[in-house]
């Protein structure tokens, strides 16, 4: 069964450093989501792509976060510089045609900023 | 934007009993309501969903009800088993690009 891939699974970095996360959605899925999940809370949408276009980034801290999906397939989320409050699980999800269809989540990247 | 409230935040039940988790949403245009189960250290997985044109949906021991007028929906798990222990998230989908807003989650503990 196809799955969403993410790397790395774990990342420890010092504050003020740059970090990047990678996501490869299920083949053929046009919609890709990046979520941040703080321990004990639900996932919070950071950015949503439809193919290569950003359709929602209203909750993305644009002064330090950036995301791209250049060819409409895999995607990268970057944080520069990282802050202590960025420690969280970063989840990527994809769906075949918007959120009316099931979102499949990747295993996530656990980020710890020291 | 959409706001989803979920309660209770924690729920303990005896094995075999039923569990009910309730959510409310704010955007009357929301039209899709998935429920996710997340086990410790694992990714969220869809367990059931309901669309706004349906009032109730059942899948074995799991059922979801939707009251559009009151803007609330609920998850019902019957005959709970220890493997049902996890965090459950409700969500509501709204807007032109179908943004998904999650509730804060309910930690369910099924006591053997």
JSON list of N, CA and C in Angstrom, two decimals, chain A residues 31-89:
[
{"chain": "A", "resi": 31, "resn": "UNK", "atom": "N", "xyz": [-3.10, 17.22, -3.79]},
{"chain": "A", "resi": 31, "resn": "UNK", "atom": "CA", "xyz": [-3.15, 18.11, -2.64]},
{"chain": "A", "resi": 31, "resn": "UNK", "atom": "C", "xyz": [-2.17, 17.63, -1.57]},
{"chain": "A", "resi": 32, "resn": "UNK", "atom": "N", "xyz": [-1.37, 18.56, -1.09]},
{"chain": "A", "resi": 32, "resn": "UNK", "atom": "CA", "xyz": [-0.37, 18.24, -0.08]},
{"chain": "A", "resi": 32, "resn": "UNK", "atom": "C", "xyz": [-0.48, 19.26, 1.04]},
{"chain": "A", "resi": 33, "resn": "UNK", "atom": "N", "xyz": [-0.39, 18.75, 2.28]},
{"chain": "A", "resi": 33, "resn": "UNK", "atom": "CA", "xyz": [-0.55, 19.59, 3.47]},
{"chain": "A", "resi": 33, "resn": "UNK", "atom": "C", "xyz": [0.67, 19.42, 4.39]},
{"chain": "A", "resi": 34, "resn": "UNK", "atom": "N", "xyz": [1.06, 20.52, 5.00]},
{"chain": "A", "resi": 34, "resn": "UNK", "atom": "CA", "xyz": [2.02, 20.48, 6.10]},
{"chain": "A", "resi": 34, "resn": "UNK", "atom": "C", "xyz": [1.29, 20.93, 7.37]},
{"chain": "A", "resi": 35, "resn": "UNK", "atom": "N", "xyz": [1.41, 20.10, 8.41]},
{"chain": "A", "resi": 35, "resn": "UNK", "atom": "CA", "xyz": [0.81, 20.41, 9.70]},
{"chain": "A", "resi": 35, "resn": "UNK", "atom": "C", "xyz": [1.90, 20.46, 10.77]},
{"chain": "A", "resi": 36, "resn": "UNK", "atom": "N", "xyz": [1.64, 21.24, 11.79]},
{"chain": "A", "resi": 36, "resn": "UNK", "atom": "CA", "xyz": [2.47, 21.22, 13.00]},
{"chain": "A", "resi": 36, "resn": "UNK", "atom": "C", "xyz": [1.60, 20.72, 14.13]},
{"chain": "A", "resi": 37, "resn": "UNK", "atom": "N", "xyz": [2.12, 19.74, 14.87]},
{"chain": "A", "resi": 37, "resn": "UNK", "atom": "CA", "xyz": [1.38, 19.19, 15.99]},
{"chain": "A", "resi": 37, "resn": "UNK", "atom": "C", "xyz": [2.21, 19.31, 17.26]},
{"chain": "A", "resi": 38, "resn": "UNK", "atom": "N", "xyz": [1.76, 20.17, 18.14]},
{"chain": "A", "resi": 38, "resn": "UNK", "atom": "CA", "xyz": [2.40, 20.31, 19.44]},
{"chain": "A", "resi": 38, "resn": "UNK", "atom": "C", "xyz": [1.84, 19.23, 20.35]},
{"chain": "A", "resi": 39, "resn": "UNK", "atom": "N", "xyz": [2.68, 18.69, 21.21]},
{"chain": "A", "resi": 39, "resn": "UNK", "atom": "CA", "xyz": [2.27, 17.59, 22.08]},
{"chain": "A", "resi": 39, "resn": "UNK", "atom": "C", "xyz": [1.00, 17.92, 22.85]},
{"chain": "A", "resi": 40, "resn": "UNK", "atom": "N", "xyz": [0.01, 17.05, 22.73]},
{"chain": "A", "resi": 40, "resn": "UNK", "atom": "CA", "xyz": [-1.23, 17.26, 23.46]},
{"chain": "A", "resi": 40, "resn": "UNK", "atom": "C", "xyz": [-2.26, 18.09, 22.72]},
{"chain": "A", "resi": 41, "resn": "UNK", "atom": "N", "xyz": [-1.94, 18.43, 21.47]},
{"chain": "A", "resi": 41, "resn": "UNK", "atom": "CA", "xyz": [-2.87, 19.23, 20.67]},
{"chain": "A", "resi": 41, "resn": "UNK", "atom": "C", "xyz": [-3.13, 18.58, 19.33]},
{"chain": "A", "resi": 42, "resn": "UNK", "atom": "N", "xyz": [-4.13, 19.10, 18.63]},
{"chain": "A", "resi": 42, "resn": "UNK", "atom": "CA", "xyz": [-4.43, 18.60, 17.30]},
{"chain": "A", "resi": 42, "resn": "UNK", "atom": "C", "xyz": [-3.51, 19.21, 16.26]},
{"chain": "A", "resi": 43, "resn": "UNK", "atom": "N", "xyz": [-3.42, 18.59, 15.10]},
{"chain": "A", "resi": 43, "resn": "UNK", "atom": "CA", "xyz": [-2.59, 19.16, 14.02]},
{"chain": "A", "resi": 43, "resn": "UNK", "atom": "C", "xyz": [-3.11, 20.53, 13.61]},
{"chain": "A", "resi": 44, "resn": "UNK", "atom": "N", "xyz": [-2.17, 21.44, 13.35]},
{"chain": "A", "resi": 44, "resn": "UNK", "atom": "CA", "xyz": [-2.50, 22.78, 12.90]},
{"chain": "A", "resi": 44, "resn": "UNK", "atom": "C", "xyz": [-1.95, 22.95, 11.49]},
{"chain": "A", "resi": 45, "resn": "UNK", "atom": "N", "xyz": [-2.81, 23.32, 10.56]},
{"chain": "A", "resi": 45, "resn": "UNK", "atom": "CA", "xyz": [-2.37, 23.47, 9.18]},
{"chain": "A", "resi": 45, "resn": "UNK", "atom": "C", "xyz": [-1.41, 24.64, 9.04]},
{"chain": "A", "resi": 46, "resn": "UNK", "atom": "N", "xyz": [-0.26, 24.37, 8.44]},
{"chain": "A", "resi": 46, "resn": "UNK", "atom": "CA", "xyz": [0.70, 25.43, 8.14]},
{"chain": "A", "resi": 46, "resn": "UNK", "atom": "C", "xyz": [0.55, 25.89, 6.70]},
{"chain": "A", "resi": 47, "resn": "UNK", "atom": "N", "xyz": [0.50, 24.94, 5.78]},
{"chain": "A", "resi": 47, "resn": "UNK", "atom": "CA", "xyz": [0.41, 25.29, 4.37]},
{"chain": "A", "resi": 47, "resn": "UNK", "atom": "C", "xyz": [-0.26, 24.16, 3.61]},
{"chain": "A", "resi": 48, "resn": "UNK", "atom": "N", "xyz": [-1.03, 24.54, 2.59]},
{"chain": "A", "resi": 48, "resn": "UNK", "atom": "CA", "xyz": [-1.72, 23.58, 1.74]},
{"chain": "A", "resi": 48, "resn": "UNK", "atom": "C", "xyz": [-1.40, 23.90, 0.29]},
{"chain": "A", "resi": 49, "resn": "UNK", "atom": "N", "xyz": [-0.98, 22.87, -0.44]},
{"chain": "A", "resi": 49, "resn": "UNK", "atom": "CA", "xyz": [-0.67, 22.99, -1.87]},
{"chain": "A", "resi": 49, "resn": "UNK", "atom": "C", "xyz": [-1.72, 22.27, -2.69]},
{"chain": "A", "resi": 50, "resn": "UNK", "atom": "N", "xyz": [-2.06, 22.88, -3.81]},
{"chain": "A", "resi": 50, "resn": "UNK", "atom": "CA", "xyz": [-2.82, 22.20, -4.85]},
{"chain": "A", "resi": 50, "resn": "UNK", "atom": "C", "xyz": [-1.88, 22.17, -6.04]},
{"chain": "A", "resi": 51, "resn": "UNK", "atom": "N", "xyz": [-1.40, 20.96, -6.38]},
{"chain": "A", "resi": 51, "resn": "UNK", "atom": "CA", "xyz": [-0.31, 20.83, -7.35]},
{"chain": "A", "resi": 51, "resn": "UNK", "atom": "C", "xyz": [0.87, 21.67, -6.84]},
{"chain": "A", "resi": 52, "resn": "UNK", "atom": "N", "xyz": [1.40, 22.58, -7.64]},
{"chain": "A", "resi": 52, "resn": "UNK", "atom": "CA", "xyz": [2.56, 23.35, -7.19]},
{"chain": "A", "resi": 52, "resn": "UNK", "atom": "C", "xyz": [2.18, 24.68, -6.54]},
{"chain": "A", "resi": 53, "resn": "UNK", "atom": "N", "xyz": [0.91, 24.98, -6.47]},
{"chain": "A", "resi": 53, "resn": "UNK", "atom": "CA", "xyz": [0.46, 26.28, -5.97]},
{"chain": "A", "resi": 53, "resn": "UNK", "atom": "C", "xyz": [0.04, 26.21, -4.51]},
{"chain": "A", "resi": 54, "resn": "UNK", "atom": "N", "xyz": [0.43, 27.25, -3.76]},
{"chain": "A", "resi": 54, "resn": "UNK", "atom": "CA", "xyz": [-0.02, 27.40, -2.39]},
{"chain": "A", "resi": 54, "resn": "UNK", "atom": "C", "xyz": [-1.45, 27.92, -2.39]},
{"chain": "A", "resi": 55, "resn": "UNK", "atom": "N", "xyz": [-2.37, 27.21, -1.73]},
{"chain": "A", "resi": 55, "resn": "UNK", "atom": "CA", "xyz": [-3.75, 27.67, -1.67]},
{"chain": "A", "resi": 55, "resn": "UNK", "atom": "C", "xyz": [-4.12, 28.17, -0.28]},
{"chain": "A", "resi": 56, "resn": "UNK", "atom": "N", "xyz": [-3.32, 27.84, 0.72]},
{"chain": "A", "resi": 56, "resn": "UNK", "atom": "CA", "xyz": [-3.56, 28.35, 2.07]},
{"chain": "A", "resi": 56, "resn": "UNK", "atom": "C", "xyz": [-2.25, 28.33, 2.84]},
{"chain": "A", "resi": 57, "resn": "UNK", "atom": "N", "xyz": [-1.81, 29.45, 3.26]},
{"chain": "A", "resi": 57, "resn": "UNK", "atom": "CA", "xyz": [-0.64, 29.55, 4.15]},
{"chain": "A", "resi": 57, "resn": "UNK", "atom": "C", "xyz": [-0.89, 30.59, 5.22]},
{"chain": "A", "resi": 58, "resn": "UNK", "atom": "N", "xyz": [-2.16, 30.73, 5.59]},
{"chain": "A", "resi": 58, "resn": "UNK", "atom": "CA", "xyz": [-2.54, 31.77, 6.53]},
{"chain": "A", "resi": 58, "resn": "UNK", "atom": "C", "xyz": [-1.95, 31.58, 7.92]},
{"chain": "A", "resi": 59, "resn": "UNK", "atom": "N", "xyz": [-1.61, 30.34, 8.28]},
{"chain": "A", "resi": 59, "resn": "UNK", "atom": "CA", "xyz": [-1.05, 30.07, 9.60]},
{"chain": "A", "resi": 59, "resn": "UNK", "atom": "C", "xyz": [0.47, 29.84, 9.55]},
{"chain": "A", "resi": 60, "resn": "UNK", "atom": "N", "xyz": [1.07, 30.07, 8.43]},
{"chain": "A", "resi": 60, "resn": "UNK", "atom": "CA", "xyz": [2.52, 29.86, 8.29]},
{"chain": "A", "resi": 60, "resn": "UNK", "atom": "C", "xyz": [3.26, 31.12, 8.74]},
{"chain": "A", "resi": 61, "resn": "UNK", "atom": "N", "xyz": [4.15, 31.00, 9.72]},
{"chain": "A", "resi": 61, "resn": "UNK", "atom": "CA", "xyz": [4.95, 32.17, 10.17]},
{"chain": "A", "resi": 61, "resn": "UNK", "atom": "C", "xyz": [5.96, 32.52, 9.08]},
{"chain": "A", "resi": 62, "resn": "UNK", "atom": "N", "xyz": [5.59, 33.39, 8.21]},
{"chain": "A", "resi": 62, "resn": "UNK", "atom": "CA", "xyz": [6.35, 33.60, 6.98]},
{"chain": "A", "resi": 62, "resn": "UNK", "atom": "C", "xyz": [7.69, 34.30, 7.21]},
{"chain": "A", "resi": 63, "resn": "UNK", "atom": "N", "xyz": [7.88, 34.86, 8.40]},
{"chain": "A", "resi": 63, "resn": "UNK", "atom": "CA", "xyz": [9.18, 35.48, 8.65]},
{"chain": "A", "resi": 63, "resn": "UNK", "atom": "C", "xyz": [10.27, 34.43, 8.81]},
{"chain": "A", "resi": 64, "resn": "UNK", "atom": "N", "xyz": [9.89, 33.21, 9.14]},
{"chain": "A", "resi": 64, "resn": "UNK", "atom": "CA", "xyz": [10.90, 32.18, 9.36]},
{"chain": "A", "resi": 64, "resn": "UNK", "atom": "C", "xyz": [10.62, 30.86, 8.65]},
{"chain": "A", "resi": 65, "resn": "UNK", "atom": "N", "xyz": [9.40, 30.64, 8.24]},
{"chain": "A", "resi": 65, "resn": "UNK", "atom": "CA", "xyz": [9.03, 29.39, 7.58]},
{"chain": "A", "resi": 65, "resn": "UNK", "atom": "C", "xyz": [8.83, 29.63, 6.09]},
{"chain": "A", "resi": 66, "resn": "UNK", "atom": "N", "xyz": [9.22, 28.64, 5.31]},
{"chain": "A", "resi": 66, "resn": "UNK", "atom": "CA", "xyz": [8.93, 28.66, 3.88]},
{"chain": "A", "resi": 66, "resn": "UNK", "atom": "C", "xyz": [8.64, 27.25, 3.42]},
{"chain": "A", "resi": 67, "resn": "UNK", "atom": "N", "xyz": [7.85, 27.13, 2.36]},
{"chain": "A", "resi": 67, "resn": "UNK", "atom": "CA", "xyz": [7.51, 25.82, 1.83]},
{"chain": "A", "resi": 67, "resn": "UNK", "atom": "C", "xyz": [7.45, 25.91, 0.32]},
{"chain": "A", "resi": 68, "resn": "UNK", "atom": "N", "xyz": [7.85, 24.82, -0.31]},
{"chain": "A", "resi": 68, "resn": "UNK", "atom": "CA", "xyz": [7.78, 24.79, -1.77]},
{"chain": "A", "resi": 68, "resn": "UNK", "atom": "C", "xyz": [7.43, 23.40, -2.26]},
{"chain": "A", "resi": 69, "resn": "UNK", "atom": "N", "xyz": [6.85, 23.38, -3.44]},
{"chain": "A", "resi": 69, "resn": "UNK", "atom": "CA", "xyz": [6.49, 22.13, -4.10]},
{"chain": "A", "resi": 69, "resn": "UNK", "atom": "C", "xyz": [6.67, 22.39, -5.59]},
{"chain": "A", "resi": 70, "resn": "UNK", "atom": "N", "xyz": [7.91, 22.50, -5.99]},
{"chain": "A", "resi": 70, "resn": "UNK", "atom": "CA", "xyz": [8.27, 23.06, -7.28]},
{"chain": "A", "resi": 70, "resn": "UNK", "atom": "C", "xyz": [7.64, 22.33, -8.46]},
{"chain": "A", "resi": 71, "resn": "UNK", "atom": "N", "xyz": [7.64, 21.02, -8.44]},
{"chain": "A", "resi": 71, "resn": "UNK", "atom": "CA", "xyz": [7.14, 20.27, -9.58]},
{"chain": "A", "resi": 71, "resn": "UNK", "atom": "C", "xyz": [5.78, 19.64, -9.29]},
{"chain": "A", "resi": 72, "resn": "UNK", "atom": "N", "xyz": [5.17, 20.08, -8.20]},
{"chain": "A", "resi": 72, "resn": "UNK", "atom": "CA", "xyz": [3.87, 19.54, -7.86]},
{"chain": "A", "resi": 72, "resn": "UNK", "atom": "C", "xyz": [3.90, 18.12, -7.35]},
{"chain": "A", "resi": 73, "resn": "UNK", "atom": "N", "xyz": [5.08, 17.66, -6.93]},
{"chain": "A", "resi": 73, "resn": "UNK", "atom": "CA", "xyz": [5.17, 16.29, -6.40]},
{"chain": "A", "resi": 73, "resn": "UNK", "atom": "C", "xyz": [5.64, 16.37, -4.95]},
{"chain": "A", "resi": 74, "resn": "UNK", "atom": "N", "xyz": [6.96, 16.23, -4.73]},
{"chain": "A", "resi": 74, "resn": "UNK", "atom": "CA", "xyz": [7.44, 16.29, -3.35]},
{"chain": "A", "resi": 74, "resn": "UNK", "atom": "C", "xyz": [7.56, 17.74, -2.89]},
{"chain": "A", "resi": 75, "resn": "UNK", "atom": "N", "xyz": [7.72, 17.89, -1.59]},
{"chain": "A", "resi": 75, "resn": "UNK", "atom": "CA", "xyz": [7.69, 19.23, -1.00]},
{"chain": "A", "resi": 75, "resn": "UNK", "atom": "C", "xyz": [8.74, 19.34, 0.10]},
{"chain": "A", "resi": 76, "resn": "UNK", "atom": "N", "xyz": [9.19, 20.57, 0.32]},
{"chain": "A", "resi": 76, "resn": "UNK", "atom": "CA", "xyz": [10.14, 20.87, 1.39]},
{"chain": "A", "resi": 76, "resn": "UNK", "atom": "C", "xyz": [9.60, 21.99, 2.25]},
{"chain": "A", "resi": 77, "resn": "UNK", "atom": "N", "xyz": [9.71, 21.81, 3.56]},
{"chain": "A", "resi": 77, "resn": "UNK", "atom": "CA", "xyz": [9.36, 22.84, 4.53]},
{"chain": "A", "resi": 77, "resn": "UNK", "atom": "C", "xyz": [10.64, 23.26, 5.23]},
{"chain": "A", "resi": 78, "resn": "UNK", "atom": "N", "xyz": [10.90, 24.56, 5.28]},
{"chain": "A", "resi": 78, "resn": "UNK", "atom": "CA", "xyz": [12.12, 25.06, 5.88]},
{"chain": "A", "resi": 78, "resn": "UNK", "atom": "C", "xyz": [11.82, 26.02, 7.01]},
{"chain": "A", "resi": 79, "resn": "UNK", "atom": "N", "xyz": [12.67, 25.98, 8.02]},
{"chain": "A", "resi": 79, "resn": "UNK", "atom": "CA", "xyz": [12.59, 26.93, 9.13]},
{"chain": "A", "resi": 79, "resn": "UNK", "atom": "C", "xyz": [13.97, 27.57, 9.27]},
{"chain": "A", "resi": 80, "resn": "UNK", "atom": "N", "xyz": [14.00, 28.91, 9.24]},
{"chain": "A", "resi": 80, "resn": "UNK", "atom": "CA", "xyz": [15.26, 29.61, 9.40]},
{"chain": "A", "resi": 80, "resn": "UNK", "atom": "C", "xyz": [15.00, 31.02, 9.92]},
{"chain": "A", "resi": 81, "resn": "UNK", "atom": "N", "xyz": [15.44, 31.35, 11.11]},
{"chain": "A", "resi": 81, "resn": "UNK", "atom": "CA", "xyz": [16.13, 30.50, 12.07]},
{"chain": "A", "resi": 81, "resn": "UNK", "atom": "C", "xyz": [15.14, 29.78, 12.97]},
{"chain": "A", "resi": 82, "resn": "UNK", "atom": "N", "xyz": [15.52, 28.60, 13.46]},
{"chain": "A", "resi": 82, "resn": "UNK", "atom": "CA", "xyz": [14.66, 27.85, 14.36]},
{"chain": "A", "resi": 82, "resn": "UNK", "atom": "C", "xyz": [14.63, 28.51, 15.74]},
{"chain": "A", "resi": 83, "resn": "UNK", "atom": "N", "xyz": [13.46, 28.44, 16.38]},
{"chain": "A", "resi": 83, "resn": "UNK", "atom": "CA", "xyz": [13.29, 28.96, 17.73]},
{"chain": "A", "resi": 83, "resn": "UNK", "atom": "C", "xyz": [12.84, 27.82, 18.65]},
{"chain": "A", "resi": 84, "resn": "UNK", "atom": "N", "xyz": [13.01, 28.02, 19.95]},
{"chain": "A", "resi": 84, "resn": "UNK", "atom": "CA", "xyz": [12.65, 26.97, 20.91]},
{"chain": "A", "resi": 84, "resn": "UNK", "atom": "C", "xyz": [11.20, 26.54, 20.76]},
{"chain": "A", "resi": 85, "resn": "UNK", "atom": "N", "xyz": [10.33, 27.50, 20.47]},
{"chain": "A", "resi": 85, "resn": "UNK", "atom": "CA", "xyz": [8.90, 27.22, 20.33]},
{"chain": "A", "resi": 85, "resn": "UNK", "atom": "C", "xyz": [8.53, 26.43, 19.10]},
{"chain": "A", "resi": 86, "resn": "UNK", "atom": "N", "xyz": [9.50, 26.18, 18.23]},
{"chain": "A", "resi": 86, "resn": "UNK", "atom": "CA", "xyz": [9.23, 25.40, 17.03]},
{"chain": "A", "resi": 86, "resn": "UNK", "atom": "C", "xyz": [9.29, 23.90, 17.29]},
{"chain": "A", "resi": 87, "resn": "UNK", "atom": "N", "xyz": [9.71, 23.52, 18.48]},
{"chain": "A", "resi": 87, "resn": "UNK", "atom": "CA", "xyz": [9.77, 22.09, 18.81]},
{"chain": "A", "resi": 87, "resn": "UNK", "atom": "C", "xyz": [8.37, 21.50, 18.73]},
{"chain": "A", "resi": 88, "resn": "UNK", "atom": "N", "xyz": [8.21, 20.50, 17.88]},
{"chain": "A", "resi": 88, "resn": "UNK", "atom": "CA", "xyz": [6.90, 19.91, 17.61]},
{"chain": "A", "resi": 88, "resn": "UNK", "atom": "C", "xyz": [7.08, 18.76, 16.65]},
{"chain": "A", "resi": 89, "resn": "UNK", "atom": "N", "xyz": [5.96, 18.10, 16.34]},
{"chain": "A", "resi": 89, "resn": "UNK", "atom": "CA", "xyz": [5.92, 17.10, 15.27]},
{"chain": "A", "resi": 89, "resn": "UNK", "atom": "C", "xyz": [5.42, 17.80, 14.01]}
]
